[in-house]
Amino acid sequence: MNPQPSIKRSHLLDSAPLFEFSTLVNSTLDLKFILGSVLLTLMAKLRVTKSLVLLKTGEGKFRIENCKGVGSELLRKEIRLARPPKKDFAVSQVSSPAWKTFYGAGIERIFPIVSHGKVLGYFGIGGRMDKGQVSAREKEFVDIFINVAASAIDKGIAFQELRSVNRTLDGKIQELKTLFELSKEFTAVIDRERLLKLFGFTLMGQIGVNRFAVCLKDGGVFASRLDTSALLTFEKKIFSLVTSPMRVADFPKRKSLAAPKSACEAAGITAIIPLQSQNEVKGIVCLGERLRGGGYSQADLEFVYSIGNLAIISLENSRLFNEAIEKQKLEDELTIAREIQNGLLPKSLPEIPGFQIAALNSPSKQVGGDYYDLLLTKRGKLILAIGDVSGKGTPASLLMANVQATIRALVPFDLPLAECTARVNDLLFENTGANKFITFFWGALDPVSRSLRYVNAGHNHPFVLRANGTVKRLGEGGLLLGIMKALAPYQEGSVKLETGDTLVLFTDGVSEAMDNEGNEYTEERLEAFLRTVISRTPQEIVSAVQEDVARHVSGAPQSDDITLVVAKAV
Amino acid sequence: MSNFKVSFRENNNVHVMDLKGYLDAHTTPHLEEAFEKLIAEKKYNILVNCKDLSYISSAGLGVFMAYIEDVRMNKGDIKLSNMSPKVFNIFDLLGFPMLYEIFKDENEAVKKFEAKS
């Protein structure tokens, strides 16, 4: 008669599972779990075989978050609704194409999920086992049920958003940590390889890519599983194009960029990030596909840009540092060369009756291979030697040491000079090879007869300035030393030194000393100058010549060693 | 003194690397050497036990990326185990669980290697 009691009874019957459901979904903040529970409970209660739930992802945008009994291809599918309905409806009664897909999948009825007046999403159900309509009582249950679910879903969404914000923050913190750590480490590392490796590891770890290449403007390429050779044929174009991080897909559509773009695509390069220092692109980083797939976000590219710019500054510093070290090495080597050369020159000048002697060796910055020696033989003769070794620096110094050792070893045998010269030549030729040679002059001065026997092996002809004003040049001899085995014997020359006569040995460092315009001092000027100072002592003559050469070059850097030996008969 | 250490041992034909300490940009070369050593010895079934790993930075993670392809090309794998929640969080944040199998316990990982071979 009155249906009221039975409804009440059924309400009571319904309220127990409803309460149970409410406890369940409110006990968790796990949105996935909540949605799953809601669908299962709905399906059981309404005896339907298909259900799904959509949640709002943006203005007018909804995405299928979970579905049961319908094809899984619907999962994560997004639909757009211009005016999201706020009331439940039968899918068959609407014409919107978005809903039509659902109808095709067997979803018949849609219920909105509303919390605080806002539509959070929709439940869809279909495939009722008894093919019947949803009764008023069931409808009432569903309304209450969805209300309970809505508040749990609302909380679940809020929690998920919070978690996602937190994760984004964690990600940012991780990026900052990495940047901080790198900037600290980069300043401590000066080895270029190590720097690039560290940059690579950080890139791989942070971005999840194992195909990349760093291409520097100076030509250096540091690559991991990426071939940039084709791209680098367009180096200029790429370096001027990429002034900020750029995906290859976003290259401007210009005809001139078609070739570089396809070079990138062929090599699997998907993004290029410039390495900038002082507003100049000093290199690029090319990224290949991510190992786990998926493109790079703008944030990823910005991050690579940041660590790249840190790296390039360190690389620049490392380059400058290495240059400084190289320079230092070179200077150290020159110091060694200078020390060798210095050690070879006689520490004190031997004394010989009837003659005054002076000598000078002024090495240039590069240390040329000048050499002179003065030694007395057992029979009391004075050996005067001067030479100029080809080349500069340590190699020249070592060769010079060789010459000195050979000569000092041969002098005690008291062989004729010409024969000795041939032996020195042959020894040097065997030990050095034809590209090394020495211009060499030496003489044996007999203090008793006052005669000088000499051999000139390709050296600048020494002067004998006579007290009577005439000048003799000493040219007898033969080929310079060390270029070939002595075929023809060396010739010996002889000259007598009377009181007041002066012998001047010199190297081309004197005659070829250049001023800033490239004008040489010349042997003519040397001779003319010597004439003006001939009455002075050997020491004074040496100093005067040195000063006159300095006047000539007037501040130009000394390009070669200057060596002078002066002996005067008194 | 470096505050990061790698030691090697075997567990049922799986080459286990025990990482200890702080793995950052500065100590990364040690891990790099460790991988180079195993790969040079053609040991491709590699399990990295992170029980005593207190921190890992992006550069440290990068080392795993550098070798994974070579190892897998040789039919091996790099698996990880025994991470502290803090260390796992960094792996997770940078998406590594999608690329590497990470186990709670070393023996689980060893079993997985065995199951494959």
XYZ file of C-alpha atoms in Angstrom:
687
model
C 0.000 0.000 0.000
C 2.653 2.465 1.047
C 6.023 1.737 -0.519
C 7.798 3.995 1.994
C 8.868 1.318 4.530
C 10.462 -0.863 1.892
C 12.424 2.076 0.476
C 13.566 2.984 3.939
C 14.635 -0.547 4.482
C 16.549 -0.630 1.263
C 18.156 2.712 2.148
C 19.391 1.105 5.291
C 20.590 -1.819 3.278
C 22.413 0.565 0.942
C 23.951 2.681 3.628
C 26.170 -0.072 5.013
C 28.227 -0.591 1.813
C 28.136 3.157 1.252
C 29.667 3.697 4.660
C 32.218 1.004 3.973
C 33.057 2.625 0.652
C 33.351 6.040 2.238
C 35.773 4.712 4.849
C 37.819 3.001 2.182
C 38.252 5.889 -0.246
C 38.772 8.418 2.498
C 41.495 6.353 4.118
C 43.886 7.039 1.276
C 45.139 9.894 -0.848
C 46.188 7.610 -3.659
C 44.100 8.859 -6.566
C 44.636 5.759 -8.669
C 43.404 3.536 -5.893
C 40.400 5.773 -5.253
C 39.383 5.771 -8.911
C 39.788 2.014 -9.162
C 37.659 1.422 -6.049
C 34.962 3.779 -7.272
C 34.693 2.002 -10.629
C 34.590 -1.466 -9.100
C 31.960 -0.502 -6.527
C 29.831 1.188 -9.170
C 30.044 -1.810 -11.454
C 29.098 -4.219 -8.664
C 26.251 -2.076 -7.443
C 24.733 -1.374 -10.843
C 25.652 -4.725 -12.349
C 27.374 -3.166 -15.362
C 30.315 -4.637 -17.247
C 31.879 -1.454 -18.555
C 32.969 1.693 -16.794
C 35.450 4.491 -17.082
C 36.426 7.686 -15.357
C 37.564 10.979 -16.890
C 39.327 13.702 -14.961
C 39.737 17.320 -15.877
C 43.286 18.095 -17.090
C 42.711 21.678 -18.181
C 40.062 24.146 -19.273
C 37.485 22.099 -21.232
C 39.903 19.134 -21.389
C 39.251 15.720 -19.833
C 41.322 12.563 -19.889
C 40.335 8.941 -19.320
C 42.241 7.941 -16.185
C 40.891 4.466 -15.665
C 38.537 2.145 -17.480
C 37.233 -1.333 -16.992
C 35.579 -3.667 -19.470
C 36.320 -1.403 -22.428
C 39.276 -1.470 -24.777
C 42.433 -0.240 -23.098
C 43.118 1.959 -26.120
C 40.717 4.431 -24.517
C 43.010 4.846 -21.517
C 44.780 8.274 -21.378
C 42.621 9.440 -24.309
C 41.714 13.079 -24.060
C 38.463 14.736 -25.068
C 37.514 18.372 -25.345
C 34.195 19.721 -24.120
C 33.175 23.285 -24.898
C 30.501 23.244 -22.165
C 31.123 20.417 -19.705
C 27.659 19.116 -18.645
C 26.847 19.232 -14.942
C 24.035 16.676 -14.979
C 24.043 13.004 -15.796
C 22.837 12.005 -19.255
C 22.465 9.098 -21.636
C 25.222 9.079 -24.275
C 22.661 8.113 -26.930
C 20.888 11.420 -26.442
C 23.798 13.760 -27.173
C 25.313 14.521 -30.524
C 28.764 15.712 -29.445
C 31.340 13.594 -31.307
C 33.505 13.412 -28.170
C 30.900 11.334 -26.403
C 30.043 9.309 -29.479
C 33.342 7.417 -29.256
C 32.306 6.270 -25.822
C 28.978 5.091 -27.073
C 30.822 2.993 -29.625
C 32.806 1.456 -26.783
C 29.619 0.526 -24.968
C 29.427 3.371 -22.464
C 25.792 4.370 -22.115
C 25.413 6.758 -19.240
C 27.607 9.590 -17.976
C 27.599 10.990 -14.423
C 29.445 14.196 -13.592
C 31.813 14.240 -10.578
C 31.095 17.553 -8.886
C 32.819 18.868 -5.797
C 32.212 22.379 -4.440
C 30.234 23.222 -7.554
C 33.119 22.382 -9.891
C 33.125 19.543 -12.402
C 36.169 17.362 -11.614
C 35.358 14.778 -14.226
C 32.882 12.109 -15.272
C 32.018 8.508 -14.652
C 30.709 6.538 -17.548
C 28.981 3.172 -17.303
C 27.453 0.768 -19.766
C 26.711 -2.804 -20.627
C 24.107 -3.444 -17.991
C 23.784 -7.174 -17.537
C 19.976 -7.138 -17.290
C 19.715 -4.613 -20.143
C 17.372 -2.617 -17.912
C 17.299 1.071 -17.128
C 18.793 2.577 -13.995
C 15.968 2.690 -11.485
C 15.162 5.769 -9.422
C 16.502 4.022 -6.336
C 19.708 3.110 -8.047
C 19.985 6.627 -9.341
C 19.623 7.933 -5.814
C 22.363 5.567 -4.660
C 24.649 6.598 -7.466
C 24.142 10.285 -6.645
C 25.090 9.797 -2.994
C 27.857 7.450 -3.962
C 29.380 9.878 -6.461
C 29.122 12.652 -3.887
C 31.200 10.625 -1.456
C 33.612 9.661 -4.218
C 33.878 13.285 -5.416
C 35.218 14.569 -2.149
C 37.751 11.733 -1.958
C 38.770 12.352 -5.581
C 39.063 16.063 -4.889
C 41.477 15.346 -2.054
C 43.305 12.779 -4.163
C 43.754 15.300 -6.989
C 44.996 17.963 -4.604
C 47.460 15.497 -3.142
C 48.649 14.394 -6.549
C 49.156 17.980 -7.629
C 51.106 18.652 -4.473
C 53.216 15.612 -5.103
C 53.855 16.656 -8.665
C 54.820 20.175 -7.532
C 57.110 18.618 -4.957
C 58.700 16.410 -7.543
C 59.237 19.322 -9.887
C 60.840 21.150 -6.989
C 63.005 18.141 -6.171
C 64.022 18.070 -9.804
C 64.960 21.757 -9.701
C 66.915 21.232 -6.502
C 68.766 18.365 -8.149
C 69.590 20.616 -11.118
C 70.878 23.323 -8.802
C 72.951 20.803 -6.859
C 74.454 19.577 -10.098
C 75.214 23.097 -11.261
C 76.786 23.946 -7.937
C 78.830 20.762 -7.867
C 80.029 21.253 -11.431
C 81.016 24.861 -10.949
C 83.040 23.786 -7.936
C 84.652 20.862 -9.729
C 85.263 22.694 -13.013
C 87.366 25.317 -11.317
C 89.535 22.599 -9.791
C 90.076 20.677 -13.038
C 92.395 21.998 -15.726
C 92.840 18.889 -17.805
C 90.745 19.339 -20.941
C 89.925 15.659 -21.397
C 88.828 15.358 -17.795
C 86.675 18.480 -18.093
C 84.911 17.170 -21.153
C 84.408 13.774 -19.562
C 82.907 15.312 -16.460
C 80.630 17.439 -18.589
C 79.600 14.314 -20.497
C 78.834 12.280 -17.395
C 76.751 15.072 -15.927
C 74.866 15.483 -19.170
C 74.204 11.747 -19.344
C 73.105 11.500 -15.738
C 70.948 14.586 -15.640
C 69.310 14.430 -19.061
C 69.372 10.677 -19.607
C 71.130 10.773 -22.958
C 74.105 8.666 -23.996
C 74.430 10.037 -27.530
C 75.969 13.453 -27.616
C 78.917 15.394 -28.942
C 80.737 18.532 -27.908
C 82.163 20.338 -30.939
C 84.487 23.210 -30.224
C 85.316 26.083 -32.517
C 89.010 25.264 -32.306
C 88.212 21.965 -34.025
C 88.093 19.699 -30.986
C 85.277 17.142 -30.972
C 84.371 15.036 -27.966
C 81.693 12.577 -28.978
C 79.810 9.685 -27.477
C 77.929 7.538 -29.971
C 77.206 10.451 -32.257
C 78.868 11.274 -35.557
C 78.985 15.000 -36.190
C 81.351 14.987 -39.159
C 78.589 15.581 -41.719
C 77.064 18.371 -39.645
C 80.430 20.039 -39.141
C 80.826 20.592 -42.861
C 78.239 23.328 -42.171
C 80.096 24.505 -39.093
C 79.911 28.225 -39.856
C 76.187 28.132 -40.601
C 75.403 26.131 -37.497
C 77.556 28.244 -35.197
C 75.874 31.429 -36.353
C 72.377 29.901 -36.342
C 72.392 28.384 -32.885
C 72.701 31.238 -30.442
C 70.283 29.649 -28.003
C 69.279 26.023 -27.436
C 67.410 24.741 -30.466
C 65.667 21.538 -31.466
C 66.561 20.397 -34.930
C 62.831 20.150 -35.673
C 62.565 23.889 -34.928
C 65.254 24.985 -37.416
C 63.906 27.952 -39.391
C 62.491 26.876 -42.747
C 65.221 28.342 -44.922
C 66.573 26.806 -48.067
C 70.145 27.247 -46.852
C 69.379 25.238 -43.716
C 67.884 22.250 -45.501
C 71.250 20.503 -45.898
C 72.472 21.006 -42.291
C 69.067 19.895 -41.063
C 69.125 16.674 -43.000
C 72.736 16.113 -41.854
C 71.428 16.326 -38.281
C 68.560 13.990 -38.991
C 70.817 11.445 -40.689
C 73.178 11.478 -37.699
C 70.292 11.307 -35.217
C 70.960 14.749 -33.764
C 67.760 16.126 -32.273
C 68.895 19.283 -30.501
C 71.834 21.671 -30.568
C 72.887 23.826 -27.652
C 75.469 26.609 -28.035
C 78.461 26.947 -25.730
C 78.894 30.622 -25.144
C 81.514 32.673 -23.432
C 81.568 36.458 -23.585
C 78.617 36.430 -25.970
C 80.511 34.393 -28.497
C 79.593 30.881 -29.596
C 82.730 28.867 -28.852
C 81.221 25.505 -29.598
C 78.050 23.447 -29.637
C 76.625 20.446 -27.848
C 74.684 18.056 -30.079
C 72.206 15.745 -28.437
C 70.970 12.499 -29.905
C 67.867 10.614 -28.890
C 67.280 10.134 -25.212
C 68.008 6.565 -24.094
C 64.485 6.132 -22.765
C 62.917 7.929 -25.711
C 60.813 11.080 -25.615
C 61.892 14.571 -26.590
C 63.707 17.173 -24.556
C 61.762 19.705 -22.551
C 62.712 23.351 -22.721
C 63.963 22.972 -19.138
C 66.283 20.122 -20.209
C 67.758 22.246 -22.978
C 68.153 25.235 -20.673
C 69.960 23.032 -18.199
C 72.407 21.764 -20.818
C 72.905 25.387 -21.853
C 73.791 26.318 -18.258
C 76.281 23.514 -17.661
C 77.641 24.014 -21.175
C 78.433 27.620 -20.477
C 80.123 26.638 -17.234
C 82.153 24.061 -19.121
C 83.235 26.371 -21.915
C 84.588 28.930 -19.471
C 86.610 26.200 -17.783
C 87.762 24.878 -21.143
C 88.916 28.355 -22.107
C 90.748 28.685 -18.811
C 92.303 25.299 -19.320
C 93.481 26.331 -22.778
C 95.058 29.514 -21.443
C 96.641 27.573 -18.599
C 98.122 24.995 -20.940
C 99.445 27.735 -23.176
C 101.136 29.317 -20.186
C 102.628 25.947 -19.257
C 103.876 25.390 -22.796
C 105.473 28.797 -22.753
C 107.055 28.030 -19.419
C 108.358 24.711 -20.756
C 109.871 26.452 -23.733
C 111.527 28.959 -21.475
C 112.807 26.217 -19.201
C 114.263 24.492 -22.214
C 115.957 27.670 -23.319
C 117.377 28.113 -19.860
C 118.840 24.621 -20.144
C 120.230 25.437 -23.585
C 121.751 28.624 -22.244
C 123.298 26.738 -19.342
C 124.788 24.124 -21.654
C 126.176 26.798 -23.917
C 127.523 28.764 -21.010
C 129.161 25.687 -19.546
C 131.026 25.023 -22.766
C 132.653 28.410 -23.078
C 136.074 28.791 -21.477
C 135.791 30.071 -17.931
C 139.061 31.940 -18.134
C 141.259 32.971 -21.021
C 144.639 31.268 -21.336
C 147.695 33.470 -21.258
C 150.244 33.364 -24.006
C 153.392 35.458 -24.148
C 153.296 38.371 -26.573
C 149.548 38.399 -27.056
C 146.519 39.977 -25.439
C 143.248 38.136 -25.792
C 139.573 38.972 -25.192
C 136.358 37.146 -26.011
C 132.603 37.748 -25.837
C 129.562 35.529 -26.187
C 126.182 37.195 -25.855
C 123.418 34.614 -26.378
C 120.114 35.658 -27.929
C 116.772 34.838 -26.277
C 116.329 31.696 -28.396
C 119.927 30.639 -27.780
C 121.688 30.144 -31.095
C 124.498 27.695 -31.465
C 127.547 29.949 -31.248
C 130.717 28.511 -29.884
C 134.249 29.601 -29.240
C 137.131 27.964 -27.470
C 140.658 28.924 -26.473
C 143.105 26.291 -25.289
C 146.814 25.749 -24.998
C 148.517 22.714 -26.470
C 151.290 20.851 -24.681
C 153.813 22.543 -26.947
C 152.585 25.946 -25.849
C 150.545 26.852 -28.927
C 147.210 28.594 -28.523
C 144.230 27.052 -30.274
C 141.580 29.646 -31.120
C 138.284 28.202 -32.365
C 134.958 29.775 -33.303
C 131.875 28.154 -34.785
C 128.191 28.545 -35.427
C 125.972 25.480 -35.178
C 122.825 25.350 -37.313
C 119.527 25.615 -35.423
C 118.715 27.071 -32.077
C 117.836 26.027 -28.553
C 118.735 22.778 -26.838
C 119.445 20.754 -30.024
C 121.955 23.367 -31.184
C 123.533 23.488 -27.732
C 123.945 19.734 -27.636
C 125.535 19.686 -31.081
C 127.838 22.413 -29.964
C 128.822 20.308 -26.942
C 129.595 17.524 -29.388
C 131.877 19.782 -31.429
C 133.686 20.966 -28.356
C 134.210 17.429 -27.046
C 135.520 16.263 -30.433
C 137.930 19.148 -30.699
C 139.180 18.835 -27.156
C 139.703 15.114 -27.719
C 141.691 15.680 -30.919
C 143.879 18.623 -29.878
C 146.251 16.601 -27.594
C 147.212 14.374 -30.560
C 148.843 17.403 -32.113
C 147.822 16.407 -35.627
C 148.042 18.909 -38.462
C 144.993 21.247 -38.325
C 143.765 20.275 -41.797
C 143.724 16.602 -40.928
C 142.083 17.298 -37.593
C 139.405 19.331 -39.351
C 138.649 16.445 -41.681
C 138.305 14.132 -38.702
C 136.000 16.511 -36.880
C 133.933 16.793 -40.042
C 133.645 13.040 -40.519
C 132.770 12.418 -36.880
C 130.064 15.079 -36.968
C 128.680 13.845 -40.264
C 128.392 10.306 -38.919
C 126.783 11.424 -35.696
C 124.332 14.025 -36.883
C 123.058 13.659 -40.430
C 123.290 16.127 -43.261
C 120.698 18.620 -42.070
C 122.927 19.702 -39.173
C 126.066 21.635 -39.959
C 128.591 23.957 -38.432
C 130.544 26.858 -39.799
C 133.903 26.618 -38.150
C 137.236 28.408 -38.007
C 140.193 27.495 -35.969
C 143.866 28.371 -35.800
C 146.977 27.407 -33.890
C 149.012 30.399 -32.815
C 152.705 29.835 -32.182
C 153.940 32.467 -29.700
C 157.531 31.933 -30.744
C 157.223 32.310 -34.518
C 154.127 34.520 -34.101
C 152.537 32.678 -36.969
C 148.971 31.454 -37.101
C 148.163 28.321 -39.061
C 144.438 28.035 -39.635
C 141.578 26.216 -41.354
C 138.324 27.953 -42.242
C 135.426 25.512 -42.720
C 132.771 27.760 -44.158
C 132.924 30.366 -41.426
C 132.790 34.150 -41.826
C 136.334 35.118 -42.775
C 138.122 36.528 -39.732
C 139.971 39.847 -40.008
C 143.641 40.507 -39.468
C 144.006 44.248 -39.094
C 147.611 45.168 -39.511
C 149.340 47.970 -37.662
C 150.148 49.461 -41.077
C 146.457 49.842 -41.875
C 145.999 46.906 -44.255
C 143.410 44.255 -43.674
C 143.645 40.529 -44.450
C 140.735 38.086 -44.425
C 141.370 34.463 -43.459
C 139.472 32.230 -45.912
C 141.681 29.195 -46.566
C 140.049 25.912 -45.679
C 137.125 24.060 -47.153
C 133.492 23.040 -46.765
C 131.565 23.661 -43.621
C 131.479 20.794 -41.143
C 128.979 17.976 -40.992
C 127.272 18.012 -44.390
C 129.325 15.346 -46.127
C 132.384 13.200 -45.654
C 135.557 15.135 -46.441
C 136.372 14.229 -50.021
C 139.027 16.805 -50.723
C 141.452 17.602 -47.890
C 140.979 20.894 -46.051
C 143.555 23.563 -46.923
C 145.607 25.241 -44.256
C 146.288 28.941 -44.385
C 149.036 30.781 -42.546
C 149.481 34.342 -41.414
C 152.163 36.093 -39.380
C 151.119 38.505 -36.653
C 153.533 41.398 -36.064
C 153.364 43.732 -33.097
C 150.193 45.791 -33.274
C 148.445 43.354 -35.605
C 144.991 42.319 -34.437
C 143.114 39.098 -35.210
C 139.293 39.360 -34.997
C 137.074 36.245 -35.093
C 133.315 36.791 -35.203
C 130.050 35.009 -35.962
C 127.214 36.096 -38.242
C 125.335 37.271 -35.154
C 127.559 40.358 -35.461
C 127.508 40.937 -39.205
C 123.820 40.072 -39.603
C 122.493 41.912 -36.544
C 119.316 43.596 -37.786
C 117.622 46.872 -36.969
C 113.838 47.195 -36.951
C 113.765 47.817 -40.709
C 115.639 44.605 -41.398
C 118.965 46.269 -42.289
C 121.977 44.135 -41.382
C 125.079 45.454 -39.641
C 127.253 43.924 -42.441
C 130.877 42.856 -42.526
C 131.778 46.135 -44.295
C 130.542 48.169 -41.366
C 132.361 45.830 -38.971
C 135.605 46.295 -40.864
C 135.198 50.045 -41.040
C 134.403 50.222 -37.360
C 137.307 47.946 -36.394
C 139.676 50.327 -38.192
C 138.567 53.149 -35.917
C 139.224 51.206 -32.710
C 142.282 49.218 -33.763
C 144.687 50.994 -31.423
C 142.732 49.910 -28.357
C 143.219 46.767 -26.240
C 141.326 43.574 -27.244
C 138.918 43.972 -24.321
C 138.138 47.551 -25.380
C 137.719 46.486 -29.005
C 135.234 43.749 -28.016
C 133.181 46.187 -25.923
C 133.261 48.871 -28.615
C 132.037 46.477 -31.314
C 129.260 45.275 -29.015
C 128.165 48.877 -28.421
C 128.304 49.739 -32.125
C 126.143 46.709 -32.973
C 123.697 47.787 -30.254
C 123.616 51.300 -31.770
C 122.799 49.781 -35.155
C 119.913 47.581 -34.022
C 118.642 50.392 -31.755
C 116.335 48.337 -29.582
C 115.377 45.562 -31.983
C 115.469 42.197 -30.192
C 118.718 40.286 -30.604
C 117.876 37.502 -33.057
C 121.140 35.534 -32.902
C 124.070 34.983 -30.582
C 126.903 37.463 -30.851
C 130.405 36.025 -30.474
C 133.760 37.760 -30.826
C 137.328 36.672 -30.162
C 140.113 39.254 -30.447
C 143.847 38.547 -30.167
C 146.459 41.287 -30.460
C 150.210 40.902 -30.888
C 151.983 43.210 -28.440
C 91.827 11.073 0.521
C 88.871 10.019 -1.519
C 85.671 9.320 0.332
C 84.347 6.979 -2.313
C 85.350 3.363 -2.814
C 84.483 0.557 -5.201
C 85.219 -3.062 -4.346
C 84.613 -6.135 -6.459
C 83.359 -9.590 -5.645
C 81.307 -12.348 -7.235
C 77.929 -13.741 -6.335
C 76.890 -16.767 -8.411
C 78.703 -15.641 -11.568
C 77.369 -12.120 -11.199
C 80.057 -9.452 -10.853
C 79.138 -7.357 -7.895
C 80.486 -3.857 -7.336
C 80.050 -2.562 -3.818
C 79.915 1.206 -3.780
C 80.779 2.996 -0.599
C 80.634 6.662 0.263
C 80.009 9.812 -1.687
C 79.822 9.612 -5.483
C 80.011 13.076 -7.009
C 81.787 14.879 -9.834
C 85.035 14.573 -7.944
C 84.896 10.844 -7.252
C 83.224 9.824 -10.527
C 86.531 8.733 -12.147
C 86.767 5.850 -9.647
C 83.448 4.409 -10.803
C 84.454 4.989 -14.415
C 87.656 2.995 -13.832
C 85.672 0.239 -12.151
C 83.374 -0.160 -15.166
C 86.316 0.030 -17.559
C 87.992 -2.762 -15.611
C 84.981 -5.095 -15.682
C 84.319 -4.453 -19.357
C 87.983 -4.976 -20.246
C 87.723 -8.343 -18.488
C 84.564 -9.054 -20.500
C 82.478 -9.247 -17.353
C 79.078 -8.051 -18.465
C 76.716 -9.311 -15.777
C 77.180 -6.425 -13.426
C 75.317 -5.788 -10.222
C 75.943 -2.573 -8.384
C 75.218 -2.894 -4.682
C 74.490 0.553 -3.286
C 74.110 -0.435 0.368
C 76.895 1.851 1.574
C 76.429 4.549 -1.044
C 75.535 7.705 0.854
C 75.111 10.098 -2.073
C 75.114 10.084 -5.847
C 75.193 13.127 -8.100
C 74.165 13.512 -11.728
C 77.741 12.966 -12.869
C 77.770 9.672 -10.967
C 74.528 8.600 -12.628
C 76.051 9.528 -15.953
C 78.664 6.787 -15.564
C 75.891 4.173 -15.597
C 74.564 5.733 -18.788
C 77.973 5.661 -20.417
C 78.343 1.886 -20.192
C 74.822 0.480 -20.321
C 74.670 0.169 -24.088
C 78.019 -1.618 -24.388
C 77.084 -3.997 -21.608
C 73.692 -4.810 -23.080
C 75.153 -5.223 -26.553
C 77.272 -7.978 -25.019
C 74.139 -9.633 -23.653
C 74.826 -8.460 -20.135
C 73.151 -5.910 -17.928
C 73.812 -3.396 -15.212
C 71.378 -3.911 -12.355
C 71.296 -2.080 -9.069
C 70.318 -3.070 -5.566
C 70.118 -2.148 -1.889
C 69.644 1.594 -2.339
C 68.828 3.824 0.581
C 65.599 5.794 0.052
C 67.655 8.973 -0.359
C 69.782 7.500 -3.119
C 66.778 5.863 -4.767
C 65.016 9.216 -4.815
C 67.791 10.688 -6.985
C 67.693 7.716 -9.366
C 63.930 8.022 -9.506
C 63.941 11.772 -10.013
C 66.152 11.454 -13.078
C 64.059 8.675 -14.582
C 66.535 5.842 -14.071
C 63.998 3.194 -12.995
C 62.786 3.263 -16.603
C 66.236 2.283 -17.835
C 67.657 0.060 -15.124
C 66.281 -2.707 -12.962
C 66.600 -1.712 -9.351
C 66.181 -4.372 -6.645
C 65.652 -4.114 -2.924
C 67.972 -6.994 -2.290
C 71.127 -8.220 -3.996
C 69.983 -11.833 -4.166
C 66.802 -10.918 -6.010
C 68.938 -9.277 -8.652
C 71.292 -12.255 -8.823
C 68.296 -14.543 -9.317
C 67.128 -12.327 -12.172
C 70.521 -12.702 -13.848
C 70.350 -16.465 -13.332
C 66.831 -16.687 -14.728
C 68.020 -15.032 -17.920
C 71.037 -17.232 -18.437
